[in-house]
Short mmCIF file of C-alpha atoms and ligand atoms in Angstrom, two decimals:
data_model
loop_
_atom_site.label_atom_id
_atom_site.label_comp_id
_atom_site.label_asym_id
_atom_site.label_seq_id
_atom_site.Cartn_x
_atom_site.Cartn_y
_atom_site.Cartn_z
CA MET A 17 -116.13 -9.95 133.54
CA LYS A 18 -119.98 -9.86 133.76
CA PRO A 19 -121.97 -9.13 136.91
CA ALA A 20 -123.72 -11.99 138.69
CA ALA A 21 -127.52 -11.90 138.17
CA PHE A 22 -129.60 -9.36 140.19
CA ASP A 23 -133.13 -8.01 140.15
CA TYR A 24 -133.17 -4.41 138.91
CA TRP A 25 -135.43 -1.78 140.55
CA ARG A 26 -136.02 1.74 139.44
CA PRO A 27 -138.20 3.36 142.12
CA SER A 28 -139.64 6.78 141.43
CA SER A 29 -139.51 8.12 144.97
CA ARG A 30 -137.07 8.29 147.89
CA ARG A 31 -139.53 6.48 150.09
CA GLU A 32 -139.84 3.56 147.70
CA ALA A 33 -136.06 3.31 147.39
CA CYS A 34 -135.68 3.18 151.17
CA GLU A 35 -138.48 0.59 151.44
CA LEU A 36 -136.57 -1.65 149.01
CA LEU A 37 -133.34 -1.21 150.94
CA HIS A 38 -135.19 -2.07 154.17
CA GLU A 39 -136.94 -5.06 152.74
CA HIS A 40 -133.87 -6.60 151.11
CA GLY A 41 -131.33 -5.71 153.70
CA ASP A 42 -127.76 -6.71 152.94
CA GLU A 43 -128.83 -8.24 149.63
CA ALA A 44 -129.65 -4.76 148.17
CA ARG A 45 -127.37 -2.08 146.81
CA LEU A 46 -128.06 1.38 145.56
CA ILE A 47 -126.66 2.46 142.19
CA ALA A 48 -126.16 6.12 141.21
CA GLY A 49 -123.65 6.89 138.54
CA GLY A 50 -122.20 3.37 138.69
CA GLN A 51 -118.64 4.63 138.20
CA SER A 52 -117.39 2.76 141.28
CA LEU A 53 -120.16 0.17 141.78
CA MET A 54 -120.31 -1.19 138.22
CA ALA A 55 -116.62 -2.14 138.26
CA VAL A 56 -117.19 -3.92 141.54
CA LEU A 57 -120.12 -5.76 140.10
CA ASN A 58 -118.34 -6.59 136.83
CA MET A 59 -115.47 -8.12 138.81
CA ARG A 60 -117.94 -9.85 141.13
CA LEU A 61 -116.35 -8.36 144.22
CA ALA A 62 -119.97 -7.73 145.22
CA GLN A 63 -122.89 -9.79 144.18
CA PRO A 64 -126.09 -8.06 145.42
CA LYS A 65 -129.42 -9.77 144.65
CA HIS A 66 -131.13 -6.51 144.24
CA LEU A 67 -129.93 -3.33 142.51
CA VAL A 68 -131.86 -0.14 143.32
CA ASP A 69 -131.26 2.54 140.74
CA ILE A 70 -131.93 6.05 141.96
CA ALA A 71 -131.95 7.49 138.36
CA GLY A 72 -135.77 7.51 138.38
CA ILE A 73 -136.20 9.78 141.45
CA GLU A 74 -136.79 13.18 139.95
CA ASP A 75 -136.65 15.27 143.10
CA LEU A 76 -132.94 14.49 143.73
CA HIS A 77 -131.77 16.59 140.81
CA TYR A 78 -130.93 19.99 142.22
CA ILE A 79 -128.10 22.30 143.11
CA GLU A 80 -129.22 24.98 145.52
CA ARG A 81 -127.27 27.93 146.99
CA ARG A 82 -128.71 28.60 150.42
CA ASP A 83 -127.76 30.95 153.23
CA ASP A 84 -124.54 29.29 154.30
CA HIS A 85 -124.13 26.21 152.07
CA LEU A 86 -124.46 24.82 148.55
CA ALA A 87 -126.73 21.80 148.63
CA VAL A 88 -126.17 19.18 145.99
CA GLY A 89 -128.88 16.54 145.48
CA ALA A 90 -128.05 12.86 144.92
CA GLY A 91 -129.01 13.02 141.24
CA VAL A 92 -126.39 15.55 140.38
CA THR A 93 -123.36 14.37 138.44
CA GLN A 94 -119.79 15.66 139.05
CA ALA A 95 -119.79 17.19 135.56
CA GLU A 96 -123.02 19.13 136.34
CA LEU A 97 -121.59 20.47 139.59
CA LEU A 98 -118.42 21.59 137.81
CA GLN A 99 -120.44 23.40 135.28
CA TYR A 100 -122.65 25.12 137.90
CA PRO A 101 -122.22 28.82 137.25
CA GLY A 102 -120.53 30.55 140.07
CA LEU A 103 -119.11 27.35 141.65
CA ALA A 104 -115.61 28.92 141.93
CA GLU A 105 -117.13 31.78 143.91
CA ALA A 106 -119.54 29.74 146.02
CA VAL A 107 -117.24 26.86 146.98
CA PRO A 108 -113.84 27.56 145.49
CA LEU A 109 -112.30 24.40 146.85
CA LEU A 110 -114.66 22.26 144.70
CA ALA A 111 -113.73 24.15 141.62
CA LEU A 112 -110.07 23.47 142.32
CA ALA A 113 -110.40 19.83 143.39
CA MET A 114 -113.09 18.37 141.19
CA THR A 115 -111.14 18.34 137.91
CA TRP A 116 -108.94 15.81 139.66
CA ILE A 117 -111.76 13.23 140.02
CA GLY A 118 -111.16 10.54 137.45
CA HIS A 119 -111.74 11.76 133.99
CA TRP A 120 -114.10 13.88 131.84
CA GLN A 121 -115.90 10.68 130.87
CA THR A 122 -116.31 9.27 134.42
CA ARG A 123 -117.45 12.71 135.75
CA ASN A 124 -120.22 12.73 133.12
CA ARG A 125 -121.94 9.89 135.00
CA GLY A 126 -120.44 9.70 138.56
CA THR A 127 -122.48 11.60 141.09
CA VAL A 128 -121.29 13.90 143.87
CA CYS A 129 -123.24 11.98 146.53
CA GLY A 130 -122.17 8.66 145.15
CA SER A 131 -118.49 9.61 145.83
CA ILE A 132 -119.39 10.63 149.35
CA ALA A 133 -121.26 7.43 149.89
CA HIS A 134 -118.42 5.36 148.53
CA ALA A 135 -116.01 6.97 150.95
CA ASP A 136 -112.78 6.05 149.22
CA PRO A 137 -109.98 7.44 151.47
CA SER A 138 -108.18 8.94 148.50
CA ALA A 139 -111.23 10.50 146.80
CA GLU A 140 -111.36 14.21 146.32
CA LEU A 141 -114.97 14.97 147.35
CA PRO A 142 -114.91 13.37 150.76
CA LEU A 143 -111.63 15.36 151.30
CA CYS A 144 -113.35 18.58 150.38
CA LEU A 145 -116.38 17.86 152.54
CA ALA A 146 -114.22 16.99 155.53
CA THR A 147 -111.90 19.96 155.15
CA LEU A 148 -114.84 22.46 154.85
CA GLY A 149 -116.79 20.84 157.64
CA GLY A 150 -119.76 20.00 155.48
CA GLN A 151 -122.72 17.80 156.13
CA VAL A 152 -124.46 14.68 154.72
CA VAL A 153 -128.25 14.45 154.66
CA LEU A 154 -129.72 10.98 154.94
CA GLU A 155 -133.32 9.91 154.74
CA ASN A 156 -135.09 6.64 155.80
CA ARG A 157 -138.17 4.93 154.68
CA ARG A 158 -140.33 6.83 157.15
CA GLY A 159 -139.25 10.00 155.44
CA LYS A 160 -137.25 11.02 158.48
CA SER A 161 -134.06 12.79 157.64
CA ARG A 162 -130.91 13.32 159.70
CA ARG A 163 -127.82 15.39 159.11
CA VAL A 164 -124.32 14.13 159.91
CA MET A 165 -121.15 16.13 160.04
CA ALA A 166 -118.47 15.01 157.61
CA GLU A 167 -116.12 14.17 160.44
CA ASP A 168 -118.65 11.76 161.94
CA PHE A 169 -119.78 10.39 158.54
CA PHE A 170 -116.45 8.96 157.27
CA GLN A 171 -115.58 6.04 159.44
CA GLY A 172 -112.94 4.14 157.56
CA VAL A 173 -112.17 2.64 154.21
CA LEU A 174 -115.44 2.51 152.22
CA THR A 175 -117.19 2.75 155.60
CA THR A 176 -119.59 5.43 156.72
CA ASP A 177 -122.27 6.25 159.25
CA ARG A 178 -125.01 5.46 156.69
CA ARG A 179 -127.52 2.85 157.87
CA GLN A 180 -128.49 0.08 155.48
CA ASP A 181 -131.94 1.48 154.71
CA GLU A 182 -130.90 5.11 154.36
CA LEU A 183 -130.52 7.08 151.19
CA ILE A 184 -128.07 10.08 150.97
CA THR A 185 -130.40 12.74 149.55
CA GLU A 186 -128.04 15.65 149.68
CA VAL A 187 -124.59 16.88 150.68
CA ARG A 188 -123.95 20.36 151.87
CA PHE A 189 -120.75 22.31 151.20
CA PRO A 190 -120.29 25.43 153.35
CA LEU A 191 -120.03 28.62 151.18
CA ALA A 192 -116.71 30.40 150.98
CA ARG A 193 -115.92 32.58 153.97
CA PRO A 194 -115.07 36.14 153.15
CA GLY A 195 -111.27 36.68 153.36
CA ALA A 196 -110.46 32.97 153.42
CA GLU A 197 -108.31 31.40 150.70
CA TYR A 198 -108.80 27.96 149.28
CA ARG A 199 -106.04 25.82 147.90
CA PHE A 200 -105.70 22.26 146.58
CA ARG A 201 -102.77 20.04 145.56
CA GLU A 202 -102.60 16.46 144.57
CA VAL A 203 -100.07 13.93 143.47
CA ALA A 204 -101.23 10.78 141.63
CA MET A 205 -99.47 8.28 139.33
CA ARG A 206 -101.24 9.90 136.33
CA HIS A 207 -103.73 12.72 136.18
CA GLY A 208 -107.16 11.11 136.91
CA ASP A 209 -105.82 8.30 139.02
CA PHE A 210 -106.75 8.11 142.66
CA ALA A 211 -104.54 10.38 144.79
CA ILE A 212 -101.34 9.12 146.45
CA VAL A 213 -101.64 12.26 148.61
CA ALA A 214 -104.18 15.08 148.16
CA LEU A 215 -104.14 18.21 150.29
CA ALA A 216 -106.87 20.77 150.66
CA ALA A 217 -106.39 23.98 152.66
CA VAL A 218 -108.54 26.80 153.96
CA ILE A 219 -106.35 29.74 154.85
CA ASP A 220 -107.70 32.38 157.20
CA SER A 221 -105.73 35.36 158.71
CA ASN A 222 -104.89 33.50 161.84
CA ARG A 223 -105.30 29.80 161.09
CA VAL A 224 -105.02 27.17 158.47
CA THR A 225 -107.35 24.19 158.07
CA LEU A 226 -105.49 21.38 156.31
CA GLY A 227 -107.19 18.29 154.92
CA VAL A 228 -105.25 15.24 153.94
CA GLY A 229 -106.60 12.46 151.63
CA GLY A 230 -105.01 9.26 150.46
CA VAL A 231 -103.04 8.43 153.59
CA ALA A 232 -105.31 7.47 156.51
CA ASP A 233 -108.35 5.31 156.19
CA ARG A 234 -110.55 8.36 155.76
CA PRO A 235 -109.97 12.05 154.93
CA VAL A 236 -108.44 13.93 157.99
CA SER A 237 -108.65 17.61 158.69
CA ARG A 238 -106.61 19.51 161.28
CA GLU A 239 -106.23 23.11 162.28
CA LEU A 240 -102.80 24.75 162.44
CA ALA A 241 -101.97 28.22 163.77
CA ARG A 242 -101.08 30.54 160.90
CA HIS A 243 -98.18 32.50 162.38
CA ASP A 244 -95.92 29.55 163.39
CA ASP A 245 -93.46 27.96 161.05
CA PRO A 246 -95.57 25.07 159.86
CA SER A 247 -92.79 22.54 159.50
CA GLU A 248 -93.07 21.08 162.93
CA ALA A 249 -96.90 20.79 162.76
CA LEU A 250 -96.73 19.26 159.27
CA ASN A 251 -94.23 16.71 160.39
CA ALA A 252 -96.43 15.77 163.38
CA LEU A 253 -99.47 15.58 161.08
CA ALA A 254 -97.56 13.40 158.57
CA TRP A 255 -96.63 10.94 161.31
CA SER A 256 -99.98 10.84 162.94
CA LEU A 257 -101.87 9.42 159.96
CA GLY A 258 -100.59 5.82 160.03
CA ALA A 259 -99.30 5.95 156.43
CA GLU A 260 -98.57 2.58 154.91
CA ASP A 261 -96.53 1.20 152.01
CA ASP A 262 -98.55 0.04 149.03
CA ALA A 263 -98.07 -0.67 145.35
CA HIS A 264 -98.07 3.02 144.48
CA ALA A 265 -95.91 4.67 147.14
CA THR A 266 -94.04 4.02 150.35
CA ALA A 267 -95.21 5.39 153.72
CA ALA A 268 -92.05 7.58 153.83
CA TYR A 269 -92.85 9.13 150.48
CA ARG A 270 -96.40 9.89 151.62
CA ARG A 271 -95.09 11.60 154.74
CA GLN A 272 -92.67 13.56 152.63
CA LEU A 273 -95.47 14.68 150.28
CA ILE A 274 -97.50 15.91 153.24
CA ARG A 275 -94.59 17.97 154.54
CA GLU A 276 -93.49 19.36 151.18
CA LEU A 277 -96.91 19.95 149.60
CA GLY A 278 -98.31 21.21 152.94
CA ARG A 279 -95.52 23.83 153.17
CA GLU A 280 -96.10 24.89 149.51
CA LEU A 281 -99.82 25.00 150.02
CA ILE A 282 -99.61 27.21 153.09
CA ALA A 283 -96.93 29.45 151.59
CA GLY A 284 -98.96 29.74 148.31
CA GLY A 285 -96.75 28.19 145.66
CA PRO A 286 -97.44 27.97 141.97
CA SER A 287 -101.20 28.19 141.32
CA ASP A 288 -103.31 25.07 141.20
CA GLU A 289 -103.83 25.51 137.48
CA GLU A 290 -100.06 25.51 136.77
CA ASN A 291 -99.70 22.54 139.00
CA ALA A 292 -102.46 20.72 137.19
CA HIS A 293 -101.09 21.46 133.75
CA ALA A 294 -97.55 20.54 134.74
CA ARG A 295 -98.85 17.15 135.61
CA GLN A 296 -100.65 16.46 132.40
CA GLY A 297 -97.64 15.33 130.52
CA MET B 19 -139.95 -0.35 137.61
CA HIS B 20 -138.90 -3.88 138.50
CA ALA B 21 -137.14 -6.50 136.35
CA ARG B 22 -136.48 -9.96 137.78
CA ALA B 23 -132.96 -11.30 137.47
CA ASP B 24 -133.85 -14.06 134.97
CA GLN B 25 -136.22 -11.84 132.95
CA ARG B 26 -135.33 -10.57 129.43
CA ILE B 27 -136.70 -7.05 129.16
CA ARG B 28 -137.34 -4.99 126.05
CA VAL B 29 -135.02 -1.98 125.90
CA THR B 30 -135.83 0.72 123.32
CA LEU B 31 -133.38 3.58 122.54
CA THR B 32 -132.29 5.86 119.88
CA LEU B 33 -129.05 4.60 118.39
CA ASN B 34 -127.32 6.94 115.93
CA SER B 35 -130.64 8.67 115.20
CA ARG B 36 -132.62 5.50 114.61
CA GLU B 37 -135.01 3.88 117.11
CA ARG B 38 -133.78 0.44 117.98
CA SER B 39 -134.87 -2.17 120.54
CA GLY B 40 -133.76 -5.44 121.77
CA TYR B 41 -133.81 -7.64 124.83
CA ALA B 42 -131.52 -7.55 127.83
CA GLU B 43 -131.26 -9.16 131.29
CA PRO B 44 -130.89 -6.67 134.13
CA ARG B 45 -127.21 -7.50 134.40
CA THR B 46 -126.41 -7.00 130.70
CA GLN B 47 -123.89 -4.20 130.21
CA LEU B 48 -124.71 -1.52 127.68
CA CYS B 49 -121.61 -2.38 125.64
CA ASP B 50 -122.73 -5.99 125.24
CA PHE B 51 -126.25 -4.99 124.46
CA LEU B 52 -125.02 -2.77 121.61
CA ARG B 53 -122.64 -5.34 120.17
CA HIS B 54 -124.51 -8.63 120.65
CA GLU B 55 -128.11 -7.56 120.60
CA LEU B 56 -128.09 -4.61 118.23
CA GLY B 57 -125.13 -5.66 116.19
CA ALA B 58 -123.41 -2.40 116.64
CA THR B 59 -119.86 -3.74 116.91
CA GLY B 60 -118.04 -0.46 116.30
CA THR B 61 -117.81 0.05 120.06
CA HIS B 62 -115.01 -1.97 121.53
CA VAL B 63 -114.77 -3.61 124.93
CA GLY B 64 -111.40 -3.66 126.74
CA CYS B 65 -111.04 -3.76 130.49
CA GLU B 66 -114.73 -3.94 131.52
CA HIS B 67 -114.01 -1.92 134.64
CA GLY B 68 -114.02 1.63 133.48
CA VAL B 69 -110.25 2.19 133.11
CA CYS B 70 -109.40 1.94 129.40
CA GLY B 71 -112.15 4.00 127.72
CA ALA B 72 -112.42 1.72 124.68
CA CYS B 73 -116.17 1.27 125.18
CA THR B 74 -116.90 5.07 125.33
CA VAL B 75 -120.22 6.03 123.72
CA ARG B 76 -122.33 9.15 124.01
CA VAL B 77 -125.41 8.91 126.20
CA ASP B 78 -127.63 11.96 125.72
CA GLY B 79 -124.54 13.63 124.30
CA ARG B 80 -122.30 12.79 127.23
CA ALA B 81 -119.21 10.60 126.62
CA SER B 82 -119.69 7.69 128.95
CA ARG B 83 -118.19 4.17 129.58
CA SER B 84 -120.68 1.70 128.23
CA CYS B 85 -119.19 -1.08 130.36
CA LEU B 86 -120.20 0.83 133.48
CA MET B 87 -123.83 1.18 132.45
CA LEU B 88 -126.52 -1.43 132.22
CA ALA B 89 -128.57 -1.83 129.08
CA VAL B 90 -131.77 -1.19 131.11
CA GLN B 91 -130.42 2.15 132.20
CA ALA B 92 -130.23 3.32 128.63
CA GLU B 93 -134.01 2.85 128.09
CA GLY B 94 -135.44 5.85 126.17
CA ARG B 95 -132.03 7.59 125.80
CA ARG B 96 -130.12 8.88 122.87
CA LEU B 97 -127.01 6.90 122.13
CA ASP B 98 -124.28 7.83 119.65
CA THR B 99 -121.53 5.47 118.72
CA VAL B 100 -118.59 5.58 116.34
CA GLU B 101 -120.93 4.34 113.56
CA SER B 102 -122.64 7.73 113.71
CA LEU B 103 -119.57 9.62 112.46
CA ALA B 104 -118.96 8.77 108.80
CA GLY B 105 -121.64 10.06 106.44
CA GLU B 106 -122.39 9.50 102.84
CA GLU B 107 -119.55 11.74 101.92
CA GLY B 108 -117.12 9.48 103.74
CA LEU B 109 -115.17 9.94 106.97
CA SER B 110 -116.03 12.87 109.28
CA ASP B 111 -113.58 15.83 109.65
CA LEU B 112 -112.48 14.28 112.94
CA GLN B 113 -111.87 10.89 111.48
CA GLN B 114 -109.95 12.34 108.54
CA ALA B 115 -107.74 14.37 110.95
CA PHE B 116 -106.99 11.15 112.94
CA ARG B 117 -105.87 9.61 109.68
CA ARG B 118 -103.83 12.59 108.61
CA HIS B 119 -102.04 12.87 111.95
CA HIS B 120 -101.41 9.13 112.38
CA ALA B 121 -103.51 9.22 115.54
CA LEU B 122 -104.26 5.49 115.35
CA GLN B 123 -102.41 2.31 114.67
CA CYS B 124 -104.27 -0.86 115.56
CA GLY B 125 -107.44 1.22 116.12
CA PHE B 126 -108.71 -0.74 119.09
CA CYS B 127 -108.95 2.39 121.28
CA THR B 128 -110.11 4.72 118.50
CA ALA B 129 -113.91 4.07 118.53
CA GLY B 130 -114.15 5.27 122.18
CA ILE B 131 -111.71 8.14 121.76
CA LEU B 132 -113.54 9.57 118.85
CA MET B 133 -116.76 9.79 120.88
CA SER B 134 -114.97 11.65 123.73
CA CYS B 135 -113.39 14.00 121.24
CA GLU B 136 -116.78 14.77 119.65
CA GLU B 137 -118.36 15.81 122.92
CA PHE B 138 -115.17 17.73 123.92
CA LEU B 139 -115.08 19.74 120.59
CA GLU B 140 -118.74 20.61 121.05
CA ARG B 141 -118.13 21.96 124.56
CA VAL B 142 -114.74 23.47 124.16
CA ALA B 143 -114.39 25.46 120.91
CA ASP B 144 -110.87 26.69 121.50
CA PRO B 145 -109.05 24.10 123.60
CA SER B 146 -105.50 24.33 124.83
CA GLU B 147 -103.21 21.35 124.45
CA ALA B 148 -103.41 20.78 128.19
CA GLN B 149 -107.26 20.52 127.95
CA VAL B 150 -107.09 18.08 125.13
CA ARG B 151 -104.59 15.95 127.07
CA ASP B 152 -106.85 16.11 130.16
CA MET B 153 -109.76 14.84 128.16
CA LEU B 154 -107.65 12.10 126.57
CA SER B 155 -106.42 10.97 130.06
CA GLY B 156 -109.73 9.02 130.21
CA HIS B 157 -108.52 6.68 127.44
CA LEU B 158 -105.64 4.21 127.12
CA CYS B 159 -103.88 3.76 123.90
CA ARG B 160 -101.15 1.15 123.64
CA CYS B 161 -99.92 2.12 120.26
CA THR B 162 -99.65 5.78 119.49
CA GLY B 163 -98.30 7.80 122.34
CA TYR B 164 -101.21 10.22 121.97
CA THR B 165 -99.29 12.92 120.23
CA GLY B 166 -101.08 12.42 116.86
CA MET B 167 -104.47 12.52 118.65
CA VAL B 168 -103.70 15.78 120.38
CA GLN B 169 -102.71 17.33 117.03
CA ALA B 170 -105.78 15.94 115.29
CA VAL B 171 -108.15 17.42 117.90
CA LEU B 172 -106.46 20.81 117.83
CA ASP B 173 -106.55 20.76 114.05
CA VAL B 174 -110.24 20.01 113.95
CA ALA B 175 -110.97 22.61 116.61
CA ARG B 176 -109.20 25.22 114.48
CA THR B 177 -110.98 24.28 111.23
CA ARG B 178 -114.40 24.17 112.89
CA ARG B 179 -113.74 27.56 114.51
CA GLU B 180 -112.83 29.03 111.22
CA ALA B 181 -115.99 27.65 109.70
CA THR B 182 -118.35 29.05 112.35
CA VAL B 183 -119.61 32.60 112.68
CA PRO B 184 -117.44 34.73 114.91
CA ASP B 185 -120.01 35.48 117.56
CA SER B 186 -120.50 31.75 118.28
CA GLN B 187 -122.21 31.10 121.56
CA GLN B 188 -119.97 28.15 122.45
CA GLU B 189 -118.51 28.33 125.79
CA ASN B 190 -114.89 27.65 126.46
CA ASN B 191 -114.66 25.82 129.73
CA ASP B 192 -112.59 22.89 130.79
CA VAL B 193 -115.20 20.82 132.49
C1 FAD C 12 -111.32 5.20 135.63
C2 FAD C 12 -111.88 5.72 136.87
C3 FAD C 12 -111.16 6.68 137.64
C4 FAD C 12 -111.72 7.19 138.81
N1 FAD C 12 -110.90 8.09 139.52
C5 FAD C 12 -111.42 8.64 140.62
C6 FAD C 12 -110.66 9.69 141.33
O1 FAD C 12 -109.55 9.99 140.90
N2 FAD C 12 -111.20 10.21 142.41
C7 FAD C 12 -112.48 9.83 142.89
O2 FAD C 12 -112.86 10.36 143.87
N3 FAD C 12 -113.23 8.96 142.25
C8 FAD C 12 -112.70 8.33 141.11
N4 FAD C 12 -113.43 7.39 140.47
C9 FAD C 12 -114.78 7.05 141.04
C10 FAD C 12 -115.84 8.04 140.78
O3 FAD C 12 -115.87 8.27 139.40
C11 FAD C 12 -117.24 7.61 141.19
O4 FAD C 12 -118.13 8.61 140.51
C12 FAD C 12 -117.60 7.71 142.67
O5 FAD C 12 -116.74 7.05 143.44
C13 FAD C 12 -119.02 7.11 142.90
O6 FAD C 12 -120.07 7.81 142.38
P1 FAD C 12 -121.20 7.09 141.53
O7 FAD C 12 -122.29 8.08 141.38
O8 FAD C 12 -120.58 6.62 140.29
O9 FAD C 12 -121.68 5.97 142.47
P2 FAD C 12 -121.97 4.39 142.31
O10 FAD C 12 -120.77 3.75 141.68
O11 FAD C 12 -123.26 4.17 141.66
O12 FAD C 12 -122.03 3.98 143.83
C14 FAD C 12 -120.95 3.90 144.70
C15 FAD C 12 -121.38 3.44 146.08
O13 FAD C 12 -122.16 4.50 146.75
C16 FAD C 12 -123.44 4.00 147.06
N5 FAD C 12 -124.41 5.12 146.77
C17 FAD C 12 -124.37 5.88 145.60
N6 FAD C 12 -125.28 6.84 145.71
C18 FAD C 12 -125.81 6.74 146.92
C19 FAD C 12 -126.78 7.53 147.69
N7 FAD C 12 -127.38 8.58 147.13
N8 FAD C 12 -127.07 7.12 148.94
C20 FAD C 12 -126.50 6.11 149.50
N9 FAD C 12 -125.58 5.39 148.89
C21 FAD C 12 -125.20 5.69 147.63
C22 FAD C 12 -123.62 2.78 146.16
O14 FAD C 12 -124.53 1.91 146.75
C23 FAD C 12 -122.27 2.20 146.04
O15 FAD C 12 -121.95 1.47 147.21
C24 FAD C 12 -112.99 6.81 139.27
C25 FAD C 12 -113.79 5.92 138.51
C26 FAD C 12 -113.24 5.41 137.44
C27 FAD C 12 -114.02 4.45 136.60
S1 FES C 13 -114.06 -1.53 128.50
FE1 FES C 13 -115.17 0.11 129.40
S2 FES C 13 -113.54 1.33 130.12
FE2 FES C 13 -112.50 -0.39 129.44
S1 FES C 14 -104.30 2.62 118.25
FE1 FES C 14 -103.85 0.71 119.17
S2 FES C 14 -104.52 0.97 121.20
FE2 FES C 14 -104.67 2.92 120.37
#
């Protein structure tokens, strides 16, 4: 299908973009890579009167390694972040998880911040941000910026703490902690489909932070003690997320995946790469 | 820049090394602009929501879904479509390999797949089968079962490697 008619704006500054969002309120939508929004427009599930394209804002195009985080500007595509030299060393979880986002072709245009803004409960980037305890930086038309922790930012299915007139200018992924190990596992119908269950883990000497995507209405991250047998904790976690049956999987299957993959992930099963390749049949 | 919903705006881009321009409404998808306005009907349109990959073209070198892009967003950019592949000497090496390996039947998906394969082969000089399959996962083919395509891509990668100088600068990453 074809989108309903809209005015197209391509502002050249953040301020101008936020002004447009403020002026047109609910009738305006931002577009970044368009890899989620364009499908929605084509199917007319949304019919904004004004489309505000951030592609013309030059100062959003940066990846910066700072003291304790990697900052990714809103102009950066998923492919560009994956190709950032030293990604695997700076934020190993991203290097593991990002090849699971859609496909080569969608990562070429889809942005990192767009995925965070979209807040799909089974998306990989929100899961990584939540598991690592990262932050989202938002700016309004007065040029005021605020930072929101991932756990406060994601509020439900496609729902976030972003206010209508705010632009996400940057997301911040905490840098790898020395000694910590990062692992990622996902099960989807086919490689590149949205996750039925995705698990991300940060493993320290005495604790495990486990993030779960695809089950609750947002990515959820929990801490487990390292020395205990994790079965009990994983079972409790699996039941606590309100899993539901849908066209792809039953709630029971999702709980089972959390228990099984969670145990494998904590124990350190076959490497993520083997796992990825095994799935590319 | 601002374009009103009912306005037809002039869009100029470089299509297959030639400067072309035409008119588009803000809501016109890039695939429709290419086909209906510029007459470049080699690019096919399947699902119109980003799933099938039939409409894949290269935008500034990057394989992208042209149904998920607006014509106005392509202003000033370099676009390459399937029409760019065959030269005066006939089909390109990749196209010939597709033919040799029976990598197409009805051909509906092929125009898009070839454009992804072209970018992939430029970035990954020595791909594994798993990498090729990962790249192809962005495309649906209802006819072939993909095996012929995988073989065609590996075949072309091998011949191109043999034809290039050994200290080639190409990177082998799987991004
Ligand atoms: C075939 C296919 C498969 C996919 N598979 C996956 C998958 O497995 N996992 C996955 O995570 N994603 C997947 N996606 C979606 C992913 O590719 C998108 O890139 C991502 O969800 C949105 O990023 P975008 O830049 O394309 O944003 P857009 O589509 O442009 O925008 C998405 C939403 O975010 C808002 N937005 C965008 N940027 C900003 C900003 N800077 N500030 C405020 N709001 C903003 C927009 O207004 C819109 O509401 C898939 C897409 C396709 C087409
Ligand atoms: S027509 Fe564009 S992906 Fe199917
Ligand atoms: S050859 Fe017919 S869909 Fe691929």
